[in-house]
PDB file of C-alpha atoms in Angstrom:
ATOM      1  CA  MET A   1      74.341 -22.140 328.862  1.00  0.00           C
ATOM      2  CA  ASN A   2      70.974 -20.992 327.587  1.00  0.00           C
ATOM      3  CA  THR A   3      70.699 -17.258 328.176  1.00  0.00           C
ATOM      4  CA  THR A   4      67.410 -16.817 326.321  1.00  0.00           C
ATOM      5  CA  THR A   5      65.272 -18.127 329.145  1.00  0.00           C
ATOM      6  CA  PRO A   6      63.637 -15.288 330.998  1.00  0.00           C
ATOM      7  CA  ARG A   7      64.787 -14.750 334.520  1.00  0.00           C
ATOM      8  CA  PRO A   8      62.552 -12.920 336.946  1.00  0.00           C
ATOM      9  CA  VAL A   9      63.785  -9.410 337.481  1.00  0.00           C
ATOM     10  CA  THR A  10      63.565  -8.170 341.007  1.00  0.00           C
ATOM     11  CA  LEU A  11      63.239  -4.432 341.302  1.00  0.00           C
ATOM     12  CA  THR A  12      65.299  -3.232 344.193  1.00  0.00           C
ATOM     13  CA  PRO A  13      64.526   0.141 345.749  1.00  0.00           C
ATOM     14  CA  GLY A  14      67.590   1.591 344.011  1.00  0.00           C
ATOM     15  CA  ARG A  15      66.371   0.443 340.606  1.00  0.00           C
ATOM     16  CA  LYS A  16      62.909   1.830 341.267  1.00  0.00           C
ATOM     17  CA  ASP A  17      64.382   5.184 342.244  1.00  0.00           C
ATOM     18  CA  ARG A  18      66.564   5.331 339.126  1.00  0.00           C
ATOM     19  CA  PHE A  19      63.585   4.400 336.966  1.00  0.00           C
ATOM     20  CA  ILE A  20      61.394   7.118 338.493  1.00  0.00           C
ATOM     21  CA  SER A  21      64.192   9.687 338.286  1.00  0.00           C
ATOM     22  CA  GLY A  22      64.790   8.811 334.638  1.00  0.00           C
ATOM     23  CA  TRP A  23      61.153   9.424 333.755  1.00  0.00           C
ATOM     24  CA  ALA A  24      61.143  12.667 335.759  1.00  0.00           C
ATOM     25  CA  VAL A  25      64.237  13.988 333.968  1.00  0.00           C
ATOM     26  CA  THR A  26      62.820  12.972 330.594  1.00  0.00           C
ATOM     27  CA  GLY A  27      59.600  14.766 331.451  1.00  0.00           C
ATOM     28  CA  LEU A  28      61.546  17.898 332.373  1.00  0.00           C
ATOM     29  CA  VAL A  29      63.421  17.900 329.063  1.00  0.00           C
ATOM     30  CA  LEU A  30      60.386  17.410 326.823  1.00  0.00           C
ATOM     31  CA  PRO A  31      57.873  20.208 327.590  1.00  0.00           C
ATOM     32  CA  LEU A  32      59.459  22.820 325.320  1.00  0.00           C
ATOM     33  CA  PRO A  33      59.868  20.455 322.344  1.00  0.00           C
ATOM     34  CA  THR A  34      56.308  19.215 322.905  1.00  0.00           C
ATOM     35  CA  VAL A  35      54.920  22.744 322.852  1.00  0.00           C
ATOM     36  CA  ALA A  36      56.989  23.701 319.803  1.00  0.00           C
ATOM     37  CA  LEU A  37      55.978  20.591 317.863  1.00  0.00           C
ATOM     38  CA  CYS A  38      52.296  20.951 318.744  1.00  0.00           C
ATOM     39  CA  TRP A  39      52.234  24.625 317.699  1.00  0.00           C
ATOM     40  CA  ALA A  40      54.050  23.765 314.465  1.00  0.00           C
ATOM     41  CA  VAL A  41      51.390  21.176 313.672  1.00  0.00           C
ATOM     42  CA  VAL A  42      48.570  23.570 314.563  1.00  0.00           C
ATOM     43  CA  LEU A  43      49.954  26.518 312.598  1.00  0.00           C
ATOM     44  CA  SER A  44      50.605  24.403 309.521  1.00  0.00           C
ATOM     45  CA  GLY A  45      46.877  23.779 309.116  1.00  0.00           C
ATOM     46  CA  GLU A  46      44.385  26.060 307.414  1.00  0.00           C
ATOM     47  CA  ARG A  47      42.638  27.160 310.582  1.00  0.00           C
ATOM     48  CA  GLY A  48      45.923  27.875 312.369  1.00  0.00           C
ATOM     49  CA  SER A  49      47.289  29.901 309.491  1.00  0.00           C
ATOM     50  CA  ARG A  50      44.017  31.898 309.333  1.00  0.00           C
ATOM     51  CA  CYS A  51      44.403  32.684 312.998  1.00  0.00           C
ATOM     52  CA  LEU A  52      48.004  33.729 312.485  1.00  0.00           C
ATOM     53  CA  MET A  53      47.375  35.880 309.406  1.00  0.00           C
ATOM     54  CA  TYR A  54      43.919  37.364 310.004  1.00  0.00           C
ATOM     55  CA  GLY A  55      43.106  36.737 313.658  1.00  0.00           C
ATOM     56  CA  GLU A  56      40.063  34.637 312.708  1.00  0.00           C
ATOM     57  CA  GLN A  57      39.070  31.213 314.061  1.00  0.00           C
ATOM     58  CA  CYS A  58      41.651  31.354 316.855  1.00  0.00           C
ATOM     59  CA  SER A  59      41.853  29.092 319.872  1.00  0.00           C
ATOM     60  CA  THR A  60      38.968  28.847 322.288  1.00  0.00           C
ATOM     61  CA  ILE A  61      41.200  27.560 325.089  1.00  0.00           C
ATOM     62  CA  PRO A  62      42.287  30.378 327.416  1.00  0.00           C
ATOM     63  CA  GLY A  63      46.000  31.079 327.676  1.00  0.00           C
ATOM     64  CA  PRO A  64      46.147  30.658 331.465  1.00  0.00           C
ATOM     65  CA  ALA A  65      44.979  27.042 331.113  1.00  0.00           C
ATOM     66  CA  LEU A  66      48.001  26.325 328.927  1.00  0.00           C
ATOM     67  CA  ASP A  67      50.263  28.127 331.380  1.00  0.00           C
ATOM     68  CA  VAL A  68      48.905  26.121 334.319  1.00  0.00           C
ATOM     69  CA  ALA A  69      49.442  22.797 332.544  1.00  0.00           C
ATOM     70  CA  PHE A  70      52.981  23.801 331.544  1.00  0.00           C
ATOM     71  CA  CYS A  71      53.878  24.958 335.058  1.00  0.00           C
ATOM     72  CA  LEU A  72      52.283  21.885 336.649  1.00  0.00           C
ATOM     73  CA  ALA A  73      54.425  19.637 334.440  1.00  0.00           C
ATOM     74  CA  LEU A  74      57.603  21.484 335.409  1.00  0.00           C
ATOM     75  CA  VAL A  75      56.841  21.800 339.128  1.00  0.00           C
ATOM     76  CA  SER A  76      55.805  18.170 339.545  1.00  0.00           C
ATOM     77  CA  GLY A  77      58.933  16.998 337.707  1.00  0.00           C
ATOM     78  CA  ILE A  78      61.157  19.066 339.954  1.00  0.00           C
ATOM     79  CA  ALA A  79      59.246  17.832 343.007  1.00  0.00           C
ATOM     80  CA  ALA A  80      59.832  14.230 341.957  1.00  0.00           C
ATOM     81  CA  LEU A  81      63.567  14.845 341.706  1.00  0.00           C
ATOM     82  CA  VAL A  82      63.834  16.776 344.967  1.00  0.00           C
ATOM     83  CA  ARG A  83      62.009  14.257 347.135  1.00  0.00           C
ATOM     84  CA  PRO A  84      64.310  11.922 349.055  1.00  0.00           C
ATOM     85  CA  ARG A  85      64.940   8.591 347.440  1.00  0.00           C
ATOM     86  CA  GLY A  86      64.220   5.269 349.063  1.00  0.00           C
ATOM     87  CA  ARG A  87      61.414   6.224 351.395  1.00  0.00           C
ATOM     88  CA  ARG A  88      58.707   7.821 349.279  1.00  0.00           C
ATOM     89  CA  THR A  89      58.837   5.739 346.136  1.00  0.00           C
ATOM     90  CA  TYR A  90      55.092   5.639 345.537  1.00  0.00           C
ATOM     91  CA  SER A  91      54.566   9.347 346.069  1.00  0.00           C
ATOM     92  CA  ARG A  92      57.454  10.072 343.683  1.00  0.00           C
ATOM     93  CA  ALA A  93      55.903   7.736 341.121  1.00  0.00           C
ATOM     94  CA  TRP A  94      52.539   9.508 341.431  1.00  0.00           C
ATOM     95  CA  THR A  95      54.261  12.859 341.055  1.00  0.00           C
ATOM     96  CA  VAL A  96      55.857  11.691 337.818  1.00  0.00           C
ATOM     97  CA  PHE A  97      52.465  10.393 336.706  1.00  0.00           C
ATOM     98  CA  VAL A  98      50.973  13.858 337.344  1.00  0.00           C
ATOM     99  CA  GLN A  99      53.888  15.405 335.461  1.00  0.00           C
ATOM    100  CA  TRP A 100      53.331  13.298 332.356  1.00  0.00           C
ATOM    101  CA  GLY A 101      49.562  13.762 332.606  1.00  0.00           C
ATOM    102  CA  ALA A 102      49.945  17.544 332.683  1.00  0.00           C
ATOM    103  CA  GLN A 103      52.345  17.449 329.770  1.00  0.00           C
ATOM    104  CA  SER A 104      50.017  15.231 327.724  1.00  0.00           C
ATOM    105  CA  THR A 105      47.082  17.483 328.569  1.00  0.00           C
ATOM    106  CA  LEU A 106      49.078  20.521 327.470  1.00  0.00           C
ATOM    107  CA  GLY A 107      49.825  18.948 324.107  1.00  0.00           C
ATOM    108  CA  ALA A 108      46.226  17.861 323.649  1.00  0.00           C
ATOM    109  CA  MET A 109      44.916  21.332 324.502  1.00  0.00           C
ATOM    110  CA  ILE A 110      47.251  22.941 321.984  1.00  0.00           C
ATOM    111  CA  LEU A 111      46.345  20.454 319.256  1.00  0.00           C
ATOM    112  CA  SER A 112      42.605  20.687 319.817  1.00  0.00           C
ATOM    113  CA  GLY A 113      42.324  24.379 320.635  1.00  0.00           C
ATOM    114  CA  VAL A 114      42.720  25.777 317.135  1.00  0.00           C
TER     115      VAL A 114
END
């Protein structure tokens, strides 16, 4: 039997829900490591170390913007996990999309702010 031929994979509603939940959980685990890694990269540079040591050339991005992106990533991830499975698959998928967008924006703001 040739098992290398591709078979079409049909996504059942249960598989879609597990897929969305997996991405939501992954997105809830990663914000703190993302923030820590981005700040480590920023502070290892010359401009970041000048800001840390002398208070010069610091970030132009306001702190509340970072807080909003961080909270949006957490709240949308929790909302995607709390919503009932099976009925609102597309709204859960969009919520996870917003979660990952907020998390990516947070990392980009940290990396470009200093």
